[in-house]
mmCIF file of C-alpha atoms and ligand atoms in Angstrom:
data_model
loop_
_atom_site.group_PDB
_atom_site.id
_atom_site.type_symbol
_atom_site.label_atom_id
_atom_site.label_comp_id
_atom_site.label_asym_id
_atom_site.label_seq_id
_atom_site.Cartn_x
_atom_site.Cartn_y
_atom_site.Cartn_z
ATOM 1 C CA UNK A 1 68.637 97.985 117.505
ATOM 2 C CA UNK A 2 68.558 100.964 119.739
ATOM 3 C CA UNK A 3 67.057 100.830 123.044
ATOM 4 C CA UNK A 4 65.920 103.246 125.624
ATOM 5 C CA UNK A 5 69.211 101.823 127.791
ATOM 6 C CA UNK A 6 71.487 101.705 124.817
ATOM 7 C CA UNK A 7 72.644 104.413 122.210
ATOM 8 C CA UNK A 8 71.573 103.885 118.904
ATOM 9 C CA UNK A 9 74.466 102.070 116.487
ATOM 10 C CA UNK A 10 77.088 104.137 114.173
ATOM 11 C CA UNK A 11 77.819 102.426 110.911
ATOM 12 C CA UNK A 12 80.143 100.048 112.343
ATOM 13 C CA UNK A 13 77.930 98.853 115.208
ATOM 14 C CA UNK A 14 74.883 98.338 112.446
ATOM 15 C CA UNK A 15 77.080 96.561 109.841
ATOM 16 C CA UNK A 16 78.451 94.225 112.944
ATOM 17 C CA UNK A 17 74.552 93.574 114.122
ATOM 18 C CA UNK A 18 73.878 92.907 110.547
ATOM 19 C CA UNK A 19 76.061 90.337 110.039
ATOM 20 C CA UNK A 20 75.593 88.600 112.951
ATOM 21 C CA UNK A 21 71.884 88.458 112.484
ATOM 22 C CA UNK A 22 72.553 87.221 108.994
ATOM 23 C CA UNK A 23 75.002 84.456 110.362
ATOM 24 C CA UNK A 24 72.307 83.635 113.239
ATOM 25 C CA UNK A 25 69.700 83.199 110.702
ATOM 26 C CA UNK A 26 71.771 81.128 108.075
ATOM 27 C CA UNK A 27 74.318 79.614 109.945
ATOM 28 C CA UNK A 28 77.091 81.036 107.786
ATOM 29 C CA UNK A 29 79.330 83.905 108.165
ATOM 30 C CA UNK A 30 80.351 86.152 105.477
ATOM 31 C CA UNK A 31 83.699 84.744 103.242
ATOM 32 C CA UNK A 32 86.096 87.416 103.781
ATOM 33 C CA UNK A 33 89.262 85.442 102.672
ATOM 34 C CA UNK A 34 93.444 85.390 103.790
ATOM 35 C CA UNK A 35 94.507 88.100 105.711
ATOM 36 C CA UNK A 36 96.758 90.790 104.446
ATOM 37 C CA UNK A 37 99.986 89.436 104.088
ATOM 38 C CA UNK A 38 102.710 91.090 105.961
ATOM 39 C CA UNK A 39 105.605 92.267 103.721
ATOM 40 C CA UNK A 40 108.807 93.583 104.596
ATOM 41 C CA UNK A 41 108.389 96.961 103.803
ATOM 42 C CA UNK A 42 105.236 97.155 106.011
ATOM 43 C CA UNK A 43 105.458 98.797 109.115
ATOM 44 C CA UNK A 44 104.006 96.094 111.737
ATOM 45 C CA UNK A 45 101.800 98.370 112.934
ATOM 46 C CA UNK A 46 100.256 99.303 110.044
ATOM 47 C CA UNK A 47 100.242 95.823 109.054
ATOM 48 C CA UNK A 48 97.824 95.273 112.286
ATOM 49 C CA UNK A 49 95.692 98.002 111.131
ATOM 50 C CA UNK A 50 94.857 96.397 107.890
ATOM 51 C CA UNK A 51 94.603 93.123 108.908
ATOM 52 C CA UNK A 52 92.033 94.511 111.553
ATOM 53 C CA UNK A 53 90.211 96.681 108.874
ATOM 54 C CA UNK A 54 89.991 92.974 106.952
ATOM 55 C CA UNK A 55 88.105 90.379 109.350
ATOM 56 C CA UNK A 56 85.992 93.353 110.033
ATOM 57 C CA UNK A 57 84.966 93.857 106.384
ATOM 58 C CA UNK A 58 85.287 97.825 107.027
ATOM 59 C CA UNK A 59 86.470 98.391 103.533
ATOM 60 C CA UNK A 60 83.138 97.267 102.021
ATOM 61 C CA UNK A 61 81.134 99.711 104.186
ATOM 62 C CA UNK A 62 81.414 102.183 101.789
ATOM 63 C CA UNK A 63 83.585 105.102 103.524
ATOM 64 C CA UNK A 64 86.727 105.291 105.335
ATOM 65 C CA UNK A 65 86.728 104.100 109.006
ATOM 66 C CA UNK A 66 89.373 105.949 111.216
ATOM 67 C CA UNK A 67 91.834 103.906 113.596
ATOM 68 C CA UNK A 68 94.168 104.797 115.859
ATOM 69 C CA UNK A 69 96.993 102.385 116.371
ATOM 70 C CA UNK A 70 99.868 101.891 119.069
ATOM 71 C CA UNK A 71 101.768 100.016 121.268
ATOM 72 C CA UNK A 72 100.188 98.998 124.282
ATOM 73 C CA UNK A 73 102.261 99.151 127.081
ATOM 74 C CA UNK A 74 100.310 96.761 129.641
ATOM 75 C CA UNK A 75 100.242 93.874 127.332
ATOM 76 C CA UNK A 76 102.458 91.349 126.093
ATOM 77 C CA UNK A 77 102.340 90.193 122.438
ATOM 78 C CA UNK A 78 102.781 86.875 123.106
ATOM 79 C CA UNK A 79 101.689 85.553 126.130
ATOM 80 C CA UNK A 80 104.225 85.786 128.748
ATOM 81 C CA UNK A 81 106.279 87.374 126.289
ATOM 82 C CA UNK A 82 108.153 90.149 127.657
ATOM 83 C CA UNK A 83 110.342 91.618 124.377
ATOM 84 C CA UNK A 84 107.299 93.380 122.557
ATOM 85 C CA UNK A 85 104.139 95.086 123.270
ATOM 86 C CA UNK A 86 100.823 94.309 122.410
ATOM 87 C CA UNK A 87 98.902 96.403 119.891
ATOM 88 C CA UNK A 88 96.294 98.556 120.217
ATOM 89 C CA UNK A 89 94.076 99.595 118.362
ATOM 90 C CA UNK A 90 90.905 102.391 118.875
ATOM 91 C CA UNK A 91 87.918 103.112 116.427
ATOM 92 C CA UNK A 92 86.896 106.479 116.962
ATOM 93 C CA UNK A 93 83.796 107.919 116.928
ATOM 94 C CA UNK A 94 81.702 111.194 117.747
ATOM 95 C CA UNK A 95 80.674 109.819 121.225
ATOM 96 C CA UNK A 96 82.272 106.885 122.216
ATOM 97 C CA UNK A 97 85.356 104.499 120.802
ATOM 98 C CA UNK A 98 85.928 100.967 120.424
ATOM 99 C CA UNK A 99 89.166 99.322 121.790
ATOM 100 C CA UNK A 100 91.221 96.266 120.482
ATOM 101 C CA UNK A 101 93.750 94.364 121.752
ATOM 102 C CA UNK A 102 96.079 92.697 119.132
ATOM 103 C CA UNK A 103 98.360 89.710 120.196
ATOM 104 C CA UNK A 104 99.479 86.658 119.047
ATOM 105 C CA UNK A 105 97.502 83.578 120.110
ATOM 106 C CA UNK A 106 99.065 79.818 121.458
ATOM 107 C CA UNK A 107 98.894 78.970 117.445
ATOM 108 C CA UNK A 108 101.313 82.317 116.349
ATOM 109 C CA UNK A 109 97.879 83.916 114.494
ATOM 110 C CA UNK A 110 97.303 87.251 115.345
ATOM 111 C CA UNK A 111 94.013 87.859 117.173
ATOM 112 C CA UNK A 112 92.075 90.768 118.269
ATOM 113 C CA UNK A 113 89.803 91.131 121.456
ATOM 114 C CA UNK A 114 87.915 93.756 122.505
ATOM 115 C CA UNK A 115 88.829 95.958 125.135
ATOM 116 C CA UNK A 116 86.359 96.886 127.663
ATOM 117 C CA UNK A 117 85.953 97.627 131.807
ATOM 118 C CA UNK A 118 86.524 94.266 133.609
ATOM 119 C CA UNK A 119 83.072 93.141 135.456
ATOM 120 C CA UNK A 120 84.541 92.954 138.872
ATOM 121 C CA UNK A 121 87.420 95.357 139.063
ATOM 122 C CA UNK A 122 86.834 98.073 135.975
ATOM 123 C CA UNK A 123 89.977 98.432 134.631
ATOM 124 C CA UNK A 124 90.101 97.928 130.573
ATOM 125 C CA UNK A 125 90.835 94.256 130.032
ATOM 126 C CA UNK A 126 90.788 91.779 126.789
ATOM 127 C CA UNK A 127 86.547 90.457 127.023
ATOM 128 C CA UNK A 128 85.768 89.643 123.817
ATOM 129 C CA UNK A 129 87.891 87.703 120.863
ATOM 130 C CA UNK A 130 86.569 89.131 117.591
ATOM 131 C CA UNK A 131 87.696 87.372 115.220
ATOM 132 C CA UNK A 132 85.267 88.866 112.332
ATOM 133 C CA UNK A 133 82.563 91.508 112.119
ATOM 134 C CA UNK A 134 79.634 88.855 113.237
ATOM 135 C CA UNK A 135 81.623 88.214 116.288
ATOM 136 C CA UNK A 136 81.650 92.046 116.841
ATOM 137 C CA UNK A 137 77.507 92.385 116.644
ATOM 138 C CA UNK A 138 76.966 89.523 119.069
ATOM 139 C CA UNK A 139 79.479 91.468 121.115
ATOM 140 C CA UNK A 140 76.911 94.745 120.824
ATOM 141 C CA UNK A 141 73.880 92.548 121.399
ATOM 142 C CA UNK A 142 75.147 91.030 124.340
ATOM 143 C CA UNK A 143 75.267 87.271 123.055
ATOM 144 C CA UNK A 144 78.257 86.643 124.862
ATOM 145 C CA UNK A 145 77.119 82.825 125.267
ATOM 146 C CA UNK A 146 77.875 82.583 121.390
ATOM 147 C CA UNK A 147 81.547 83.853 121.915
ATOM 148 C CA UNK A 148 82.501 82.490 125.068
ATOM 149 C CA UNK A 149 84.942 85.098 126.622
ATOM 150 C CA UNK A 150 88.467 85.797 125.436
ATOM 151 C CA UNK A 151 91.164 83.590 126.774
ATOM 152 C CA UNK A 152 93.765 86.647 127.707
ATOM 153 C CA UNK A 153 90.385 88.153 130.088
ATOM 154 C CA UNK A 154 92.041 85.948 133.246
ATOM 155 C CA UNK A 155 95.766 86.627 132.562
ATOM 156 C CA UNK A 156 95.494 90.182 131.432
ATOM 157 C CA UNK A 157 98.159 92.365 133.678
ATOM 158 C CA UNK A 158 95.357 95.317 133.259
ATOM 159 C CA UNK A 159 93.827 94.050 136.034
ATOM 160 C CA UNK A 160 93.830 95.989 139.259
ATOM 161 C CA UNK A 161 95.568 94.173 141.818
ATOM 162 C CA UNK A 162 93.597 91.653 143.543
ATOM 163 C CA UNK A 163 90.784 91.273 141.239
ATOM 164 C CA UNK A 164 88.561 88.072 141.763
ATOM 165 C CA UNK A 165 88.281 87.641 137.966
ATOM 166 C CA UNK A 166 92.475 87.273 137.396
ATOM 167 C CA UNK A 167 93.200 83.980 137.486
HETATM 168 ZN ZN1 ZN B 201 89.413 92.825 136.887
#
């Protein structure tokens, strides 16, 4: 849905929109099944990658979707955890990217939000848990009441010192 204040979707952003019209319209998401199951041979962070690649249904878009993955150095990957870093994670694309932050949730599942500036200070912060590619397009179309904020935006160290919005 491109606007004049927007730039028009790549074939991520459409498929996410898609979906979460569908899901708006019918009240169901799309059955995507268990994640990947982590096996011992697995790198973890390859392991992220695909379970990532899953709840966003990239592999049935019909062509490969690049992502970058890495430690991230800011976050923990449990909360309060101070042994291992979070994951991130960066779709690429010709003129702009979007960032993930994996970590483990309260429950031990792992959980992705999206990364982007923080509304009061501008540093990159957790905004958005996506938990599946119709949470994704309500992210684009800005129906944040639908998804409610992610619960590591207030405790995220990312934060520049002082923010209002750190809690
Ligand atoms: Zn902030």
């Amino acid at each position: 849905m491109p606007s004049t204040t927007m730039k028009p979707f790549n074939d991520v952003e459409t498929a996410a929109v898609e979906a979460a019209l569908k899901r708006a319209q019918t009240g169901r998401a799309a059955w995507i099944g268990p994640d990947p199951a982590l096996h011992s041979q697995d790198a973890e962070l390859r392991w992220v990658e695909a379970v990532l690649r899953h709840r966003l249904s990239l592999l049935t878009l019909g062509r490969p979707v690049a992502i970058r993955t890495g430690e991230d150095n800011t976050h923990p990957l449990v909360a309060g955890g101070r042994a291992f870093p979070a994951v991130a994670l960066t779709i690429p694309f010709a003129d702009r990217t979007l960032d993930f932050l994996a970590t483990y949730n309260d429950d031990g599942r792992l959980t992705f939000d999206v990364v982007s500036p923080c509304h009061c200070c501008g540093k990159p912060v957790p905004t958005e848990e996506i938990d599946r590619l119709e949470d994704l397009g309500d992210y684009l179309l800005q129906a944040r009441d639908a998804l409610g904020g992610s619960p590591r935006f207030r405790t995220s160290p990312a934060h520049a010192a002082g923010c209002p919005a750190r809690g």
